Structure formats: C-alpha cells, structure tokens
Tab-separated table of C-alpha atoms in Angstrom:
chain	number	residue	atom	x	y	z
A	1	MET	CA	236.184	14.104	224.193
A	2	SER	CA	232.499	14.761	224.842
A	3	THR	CA	230.479	16.696	222.318
A	4	PRO	CA	228.137	19.547	223.352
A	5	SER	CA	225.111	17.484	222.334
A	6	SER	CA	226.032	14.557	224.605
A	7	ASN	CA	227.126	16.673	227.563
A	8	PRO	CA	224.898	19.721	227.964
A	9	SER	CA	226.843	22.720	229.280
A	10	SER	CA	225.918	24.913	232.196
A	11	LEU	CA	224.868	27.528	229.621
A	12	ASP	CA	222.254	25.098	228.350
A	13	ALA	CA	220.939	24.750	231.884
A	14	ILE	CA	220.852	28.523	232.337
A	15	SER	CA	219.076	28.917	229.003
A	16	ASP	CA	216.449	26.359	229.961
A	17	ARG	CA	216.034	27.993	233.374
A	18	ILE	CA	215.334	31.381	231.812
A	19	ALA	CA	212.862	29.874	229.346
A	20	ASN	CA	211.129	28.073	232.219
A	21	LEU	CA	210.796	31.361	234.105
A	22	CYS	CA	209.104	32.849	231.037
A	23	ASP	CA	206.758	29.885	230.810
A	24	GLY	CA	205.905	30.261	234.493
A	25	ILE	CA	204.909	33.915	234.235
A	26	ALA	CA	203.182	33.626	230.833
A	27	PRO	CA	199.661	32.938	232.234
A	28	ARG	CA	199.863	36.211	234.153
A	29	LEU	CA	200.769	38.523	231.247
A	30	VAL	CA	198.284	40.152	228.853
A	31	VAL	CA	198.396	42.662	226.011
A	32	VAL	CA	196.713	46.011	226.720
A	33	HIS	CA	195.360	47.721	223.574
A	34	GLY	CA	194.447	51.392	223.455
A	35	PRO	CA	191.971	53.057	221.089
A	36	ARG	CA	194.800	54.238	218.802
A	37	ARG	CA	196.160	50.686	218.579
A	38	ARG	CA	199.195	51.320	220.727
A	39	SER	CA	199.821	48.303	222.925
A	40	SER	CA	201.604	47.650	226.209
A	41	THR	CA	201.762	44.786	228.670
A	42	GLY	CA	199.565	44.129	231.686
A	43	ILE	CA	199.981	41.901	234.737
A	44	ILE	CA	197.066	39.919	236.121
A	45	TRP	CA	197.283	41.053	239.756
A	46	ARG	CA	194.169	39.230	240.931
A	47	PRO	CA	191.417	37.413	239.031
A	48	GLY	CA	189.723	40.037	236.854
A	49	LEU	CA	192.217	42.791	237.776
A	50	VAL	CA	195.148	43.861	235.619
A	51	LEU	CA	198.026	46.207	236.500
A	52	THR	CA	199.721	48.172	233.746
A	53	ALA	CA	201.894	51.245	233.207
A	54	GLU	CA	199.762	54.380	233.552
A	55	GLU	CA	201.834	56.387	231.097
A	56	ALA	CA	201.452	53.714	228.409
A	57	LEU	CA	197.648	53.642	228.811
A	58	GLU	CA	196.285	55.747	225.951
A	59	ALA	CA	192.832	56.539	227.310
A	60	ASP	CA	190.330	55.762	230.039
A	61	GLU	CA	187.894	54.074	227.644
A	62	ASP	CA	187.834	51.646	224.703
A	63	ILE	CA	190.482	49.442	226.311
A	64	LEU	CA	190.924	45.881	225.086
A	65	ILE	CA	192.865	43.022	226.644
A	66	THR	CA	194.354	40.066	224.764
A	67	ARG	CA	194.468	37.242	227.255
A	68	PRO	CA	197.186	34.572	227.352
A	69	ASP	CA	194.834	32.176	225.506
A	70	GLY	CA	194.600	34.656	222.606
A	71	ASN	CA	191.016	35.736	223.276
A	72	GLN	CA	190.353	39.470	223.260
A	73	VAL	CA	188.034	41.012	225.852
A	74	ALA	CA	187.046	44.500	226.962
A	75	ALA	CA	188.507	46.133	230.046
A	76	SER	CA	187.406	49.105	232.127
A	77	LEU	CA	189.530	51.501	234.128
A	78	VAL	CA	189.397	51.106	237.907
A	79	GLY	CA	191.821	53.954	238.526
A	80	ARG	CA	195.136	55.442	237.474
A	81	ASP	CA	197.897	57.182	239.393
A	82	PRO	CA	200.281	59.222	237.217
A	83	SER	CA	202.538	59.939	240.199
A	84	THR	CA	203.570	56.264	240.504
A	85	ASP	CA	202.879	55.246	236.864
A	86	ILE	CA	200.354	52.592	237.931
A	87	ALA	CA	196.935	51.913	236.409
A	88	LEU	CA	194.434	49.236	237.421
A	89	LEU	CA	191.989	47.673	234.941
A	90	ARG	CA	189.004	45.383	235.418
A	91	THR	CA	188.265	42.637	232.913
A	92	GLU	CA	186.660	39.204	232.749
A	93	GLU	CA	187.698	36.981	235.630
A	94	GLN	CA	189.938	34.042	234.943
A	95	PRO	CA	190.962	31.429	237.497
A	96	ILE	CA	194.624	31.978	238.273
A	97	ALA	CA	196.871	30.846	241.093
A	98	ASN	CA	197.985	33.523	243.514
A	99	VAL	CA	201.632	34.405	242.900
A	100	PRO	CA	202.988	36.554	245.740
A	101	LEU	CA	205.056	39.567	244.775
A	102	ALA	CA	208.649	39.383	245.965
A	103	ASP	CA	210.140	41.521	248.716
A	104	THR	CA	212.745	43.765	247.059
A	105	SER	CA	214.653	44.636	250.229
A	106	GLY	CA	217.391	42.119	249.399
A	107	LEU	CA	217.820	43.245	245.802
A	108	ARG	CA	221.331	44.493	245.015
A	109	ALA	CA	223.146	46.006	242.061
A	110	GLY	CA	224.406	43.192	239.857
A	111	HIS	CA	221.548	40.771	240.513
A	112	LEU	CA	220.172	39.149	237.361
A	113	VAL	CA	216.662	40.223	236.382
A	114	LEU	CA	214.380	38.898	233.652
A	115	ALA	CA	212.019	41.447	232.102
A	116	ALA	CA	209.021	39.702	230.531
A	117	GLY	CA	206.140	41.157	228.556
A	118	ARG	CA	203.535	40.135	226.016
A	119	GLN	CA	203.014	41.400	222.493
A	120	SER	CA	200.358	40.466	219.984
A	121	GLU	CA	202.828	38.003	218.456
A	122	GLY	CA	203.513	36.290	221.762
A	123	LEU	CA	205.634	36.365	224.905
A	124	CYS	CA	208.808	38.480	224.869
A	125	ALA	CA	211.723	38.676	227.270
A	126	ALA	CA	214.993	40.486	227.983
A	127	LEU	CA	217.721	39.482	230.402
A	128	GLY	CA	219.716	42.105	232.294
A	129	ILE	CA	221.090	43.116	235.649
A	130	VAL	CA	220.135	45.560	238.371
A	131	ALA	CA	222.099	48.705	237.536
A	132	LEU	CA	220.974	50.589	240.642
A	133	ALA	CA	219.181	49.491	243.799
A	134	GLY	CA	218.491	52.470	246.027
A	135	GLY	CA	216.074	53.522	248.713
A	136	PRO	CA	212.695	55.283	248.592
A	137	TRP	CA	212.250	58.231	246.241
A	138	ARG	CA	209.698	60.661	244.870
A	139	SER	CA	208.805	60.733	241.202
A	140	LEU	CA	208.726	63.992	239.247
A	141	ARG	CA	204.963	64.031	239.899
A	142	GLY	CA	205.376	63.534	243.627
A	143	GLY	CA	204.562	59.828	243.901
A	144	HIS	CA	206.203	57.802	246.664
A	145	ILE	CA	208.144	54.860	245.184
A	146	ASP	CA	209.395	52.407	247.794
A	147	ARG	CA	212.718	51.668	246.067
A	148	ARG	CA	214.716	53.166	243.210
A	149	ILE	CA	215.511	50.256	240.881
A	150	HIS	CA	217.143	50.765	237.487
A	151	LEU	CA	217.825	47.908	235.068
A	152	ASP	CA	220.617	47.554	232.539
A	153	VAL	CA	218.390	46.090	229.844
A	154	LYS	CA	216.758	47.190	226.586
A	155	LEU	CA	212.974	47.210	226.800
A	156	ASP	CA	210.586	47.192	223.864
A	157	THR	CA	207.886	49.828	224.367
A	158	ARG	CA	205.234	47.110	223.992
A	159	SER	CA	206.737	45.331	227.005
A	160	GLU	CA	206.230	48.379	229.237
A	161	GLY	CA	203.927	47.372	232.087
A	162	GLY	CA	205.387	43.862	232.185
A	163	VAL	CA	207.181	42.123	235.019
A	164	ALA	CA	210.699	42.088	236.394
A	165	LEU	CA	211.466	38.620	237.758
A	166	ASP	CA	214.234	37.536	240.105
A	167	ALA	CA	216.233	34.330	239.649
A	168	ASN	CA	213.504	32.373	241.469
A	169	GLY	CA	210.764	33.629	239.156
A	170	GLN	CA	209.167	35.913	241.746
A	171	ILE	CA	207.786	39.270	240.653
A	172	LEU	CA	210.022	42.125	241.787
A	173	GLY	CA	207.800	44.752	240.217
A	174	MET	CA	206.569	46.308	236.993
A	175	THR	CA	208.923	47.514	234.256
A	176	VAL	CA	208.374	51.046	232.947
A	177	LEU	CA	210.309	53.450	230.754
A	178	GLY	CA	211.774	56.418	232.580
A	179	PRO	CA	213.546	59.560	231.315
A	180	ARG	CA	215.931	59.047	228.359
A	181	GLY	CA	214.654	55.500	227.876
A	182	ARG	CA	215.992	54.251	231.190
A	183	VAL	CA	214.228	51.093	232.361
A	184	LEU	CA	212.831	51.435	235.874
A	185	VAL	CA	211.058	48.946	238.097
A	186	ILE	CA	208.033	50.055	240.100
A	187	PRO	CA	208.690	47.730	243.049
A	188	SER	CA	206.258	45.148	244.322
A	189	GLU	CA	205.687	47.050	247.569
A	190	THR	CA	204.518	50.109	245.631
A	191	LEU	CA	202.341	48.015	243.307
A	192	GLU	CA	200.503	46.374	246.202
A	193	ARG	CA	199.968	49.621	248.091
A	194	VAL	CA	198.794	51.717	245.149
A	195	ALA	CA	196.712	48.967	243.520
A	196	GLN	CA	194.816	48.392	246.759
A	197	GLN	CA	194.066	52.111	247.081
A	198	LEU	CA	192.919	52.281	243.467
A	199	LEU	CA	190.702	49.251	244.019
A	200	THR	CA	189.185	50.787	247.143
A	201	HIS	CA	188.906	54.449	246.137
A	202	GLY	CA	189.468	54.587	242.368
A	203	ARG	CA	192.201	57.165	242.775
A	204	ILE	CA	195.156	58.200	244.918
A	205	ALA	CA	194.474	61.229	247.061
A	206	ARG	CA	196.903	64.106	246.484
A	207	GLY	CA	197.340	67.285	248.458
A	208	TYR	CA	195.997	70.545	247.040
A	209	LEU	CA	196.747	74.172	247.852
A	210	GLY	CA	194.607	75.719	245.106
A	211	LEU	CA	197.530	77.861	243.961
A	212	GLY	CA	199.213	78.266	240.595
A	213	LEU	CA	202.918	78.711	241.276
A	214	GLN	CA	205.994	79.694	239.309
A	215	SER	CA	209.631	79.973	240.346
A	216	VAL	CA	210.960	83.511	240.708
A	217	ARG	CA	214.182	85.204	241.811
A	218	ILE	CA	214.043	87.529	244.778
A	219	ASP	CA	216.021	90.711	245.299
A	220	ARG	CA	219.201	89.790	247.193
A	221	THR	CA	218.635	92.438	249.877
A	222	ILE	CA	215.097	91.173	250.558
A	223	ALA	CA	216.303	87.561	250.521
A	224	ASP	CA	219.042	88.361	253.056
A	225	ALA	CA	216.546	90.120	255.301
A	226	ALA	CA	214.311	87.030	255.140
A	227	GLY	CA	217.220	84.749	256.022
A	228	LEU	CA	217.188	82.939	252.670
A	229	ALA	CA	220.396	81.242	251.564
A	230	GLU	CA	219.225	81.419	247.930
A	231	PRO	CA	217.315	84.379	246.477
A	232	LYS	CA	214.490	82.211	245.153
A	233	GLY	CA	210.825	81.672	245.870
A	234	LEU	CA	207.519	80.734	244.244
A	235	ILE	CA	205.228	83.494	243.034
A	236	VAL	CA	201.472	82.895	243.171
A	237	ILE	CA	200.149	83.400	239.623
A	238	SER	CA	196.607	82.148	240.268
A	239	VAL	CA	194.328	81.341	243.201
A	240	ASP	CA	191.447	78.866	243.086
A	241	PRO	CA	188.451	80.816	244.466
A	242	ASN	CA	187.250	77.650	246.218
A	243	GLY	CA	190.647	76.355	247.301
A	244	PRO	CA	192.488	76.252	250.632
A	245	GLY	CA	194.868	79.020	249.533
A	246	GLN	CA	191.973	81.436	249.068
A	247	ARG	CA	190.538	80.481	252.479
A	248	ALA	CA	193.937	81.110	254.075
A	249	GLY	CA	194.105	84.618	252.609
A	250	ILE	CA	196.841	84.038	250.034
A	251	LYS	CA	196.753	86.534	247.164
A	252	GLN	CA	197.984	86.576	243.594
A	253	GLY	CA	201.480	88.085	243.566
A	254	ASP	CA	202.472	86.700	246.989
A	255	ILE	CA	205.838	84.926	246.961
A	256	LEU	CA	206.082	81.713	248.959
A	257	ILE	CA	209.493	81.275	250.574
A	258	ARG	CA	208.976	78.663	253.304
A	259	TRP	CA	206.978	75.514	253.992
A	260	ASP	CA	206.941	75.455	257.781
A	261	THR	CA	210.664	76.062	258.420
A	262	ASP	CA	211.981	74.668	255.115
A	263	PRO	CA	212.795	77.006	252.201
A	264	LEU	CA	210.805	76.672	248.982
A	265	HIS	CA	212.836	76.959	245.793
A	266	SER	CA	210.943	74.932	243.182
A	267	VAL	CA	207.455	73.913	242.117
A	268	ARG	CA	208.696	70.330	241.996
A	269	ARG	CA	209.406	70.520	245.725
A	270	VAL	CA	205.780	71.493	246.339
A	271	TYR	CA	204.570	68.501	244.295
A	272	THR	CA	206.765	66.282	246.446
A	273	LEU	CA	205.336	67.727	249.655
A	274	LEU	CA	201.742	67.313	248.460
A	275	GLY	CA	201.717	63.522	248.666
A	276	PRO	CA	198.758	61.439	249.907
A	277	GLU	CA	199.917	61.754	253.505
A	278	SER	CA	199.704	65.564	253.333
A	279	VAL	CA	195.893	65.711	252.980
A	280	GLY	CA	194.361	67.276	256.106
A	281	ARG	CA	197.673	68.550	257.463
A	282	SER	CA	197.968	72.124	258.708
A	283	ILE	CA	201.145	73.910	257.637
A	284	THR	CA	202.595	77.401	257.909
A	285	LEU	CA	203.616	79.112	254.690
A	286	GLY	CA	206.157	81.929	254.916
A	287	MET	CA	205.592	84.575	252.238
A	288	LEU	CA	206.694	87.919	250.912
A	289	ARG	CA	203.952	90.444	250.183
A	290	GLY	CA	205.066	93.815	248.922
A	291	GLY	CA	208.563	93.037	250.159
A	292	GLU	CA	207.350	92.365	253.705
A	293	GLN	CA	207.531	88.988	255.423
A	294	ILE	CA	204.217	87.471	256.493
A	295	SER	CA	202.984	83.960	257.240
A	296	CYS	CA	199.699	82.130	257.094
A	297	THR	CA	198.358	78.765	258.201
A	298	ILE	CA	196.773	76.601	255.518
A	299	VAL	CA	195.011	73.248	255.765
A	300	ILE	CA	195.935	71.063	252.804
A	301	ALA	CA	192.874	69.746	250.981
A	302	GLU	CA	192.482	66.746	248.697
A	303	ARG	CA	192.982	67.558	245.026
A	304	PRO	CA	189.561	67.707	243.338
A	305	LYS	CA	188.664	65.039	240.810
A	306	PRO	CA	189.194	66.139	237.200
A	307	GLN	CA	186.036	67.399	235.515
A	308	GLU	CA	184.430	64.794	233.244
C-alpha cells in the first residue's frame, strides 16, 4: 500500500494549485493605510495606479501604501465613487506585467473563487464558491454594477479591496463587504469602466435635481384621482436656489408622483434614476401642488463637486 508521502493525493495538487494562484497575484496586491491606521487591500491596476474599496478608504489625504516588497510609500487620491465602491490611488510607479481582468459573463453559482488580499503581516487568502451570479444591478447609492456576484466566503476586513480570482488565476473583480457582512465582488467590467472615468475626470458624474426629497403618503382620494396605484409620493423639503429644480419652477411642498410616466414611491428610486447617463436628459416630473396635478420639464444637471 502506498503512503501519502510517496503518492501525493489530488488534494495535495489542489492545495499547491491554490498556493500558486496566491503567489501569482501577490505582486499585484498592496496594503492601503489610512490616517487612523485602519488598513485595507489595494490592487495595482496599472503601473502607479491602485484600485481599492472606496468605503474602506478612511480619508482623501495622508494615504500610505505598503508595496509587495515591504517598502512603504505615499499615495494620492485620483478619485472615488461611493456609488460603485471604487477608489483610484496614484503612487510610485513599479514595473509590472499587464494582467487582463477576466470576463465574468461565464461565471456561475458554484464556481470556486479565491479571495486574496494583503495585510501588514503578509498575503492572506480565503477559498469559497460563487453563492449568486446575477445580472446588472444598482447599488443603494445608484451606481451601475455590471453583475451581481455574491461569495460564500468569510472575508477579513483588511482584505476588503482585494481580488477575487477564478480557477485560472484571472481577476474576476474586487472583493468588498456588503450589507450584513455579505461578501460581494465588484466585477472586472465595472472596475475597468469606473477606473478609466476616475483617471480621466477624477470623479463619476451623477445626475442632480437640486431637490431635497422625503417619502410621504398621499390622501387616497387624491391618489385615485391622479391614477396612482399606491398613495405615495416624494415631498420637496428643500430647493437649491441654483439648481435645475428651481429653474423648472418646482417649489417647496410640491409632491413628486411621476418621473415621465413611471410612478415615484421612494427616494432610493430617484438615486437610481440619477445615474451618470442621466446628466443632460430632459424629463417630465408629475407633481401635486395644493392637491392639483401639474407637471414640469426639468433638465438634469451634473451634481456639483463637494465644497473643499
């Protein structure tokens, strides 16, 4: 009878394969340090450019990177997009081979995935499976994510911003922590698209109405007269004096009930509709003013940059 040491099992081969995948991605993973010493992982996207999880990035300044060789260098923020949880940093260039990001269209529930990150102590990894592989979706902040990918794996918070690798060692996307600790993958297609826009413009354009909104219930009789299936709308609680809502004649106290022909029931729905593609579009908002139905045309503007 052969002993395990003289006849390596298939598990040994799998174990070595996983370790080799970690070794292969190691030169592309860095530690991202914030000013309060919280750390996360970053992915060298291109020489001198690092992708990381936006939510894990503590601040826009005083960012340090620990490179794979252990040297620590400063990094500056190129741009961050909370709606897709992607941030792009600039740091010292290092020669690195181009590793193409994998197409996730063939990813299915049950596929093995290796989540790899880097901590101050060294490389870290977790092996799991794809728990859900769905189609495009919108984040709670209105960002367009090309695929909904959930992993059945436990992720250390310091590994957030690391990579999800397929069985061939290709990068499927960036691992982030979602609601209730669920591990999500921001897919490669989204990373490429958003990172390029951040590199070019420093930010992702978002639509802007210049209105503060809050959900409100509407009198059933008025809702029936307006043809609303649900007696809900969005009351205008504030109006930016320089915003598109003000220019369109919208007033505080108006209740928005339709976006073009679609009913409006939640503020979240408005965030979803105000994606990058909405900027410059002209829409018709149906409203209630003093119980009467009116409508106005509004041209969606680009959300102003936050004040320094």
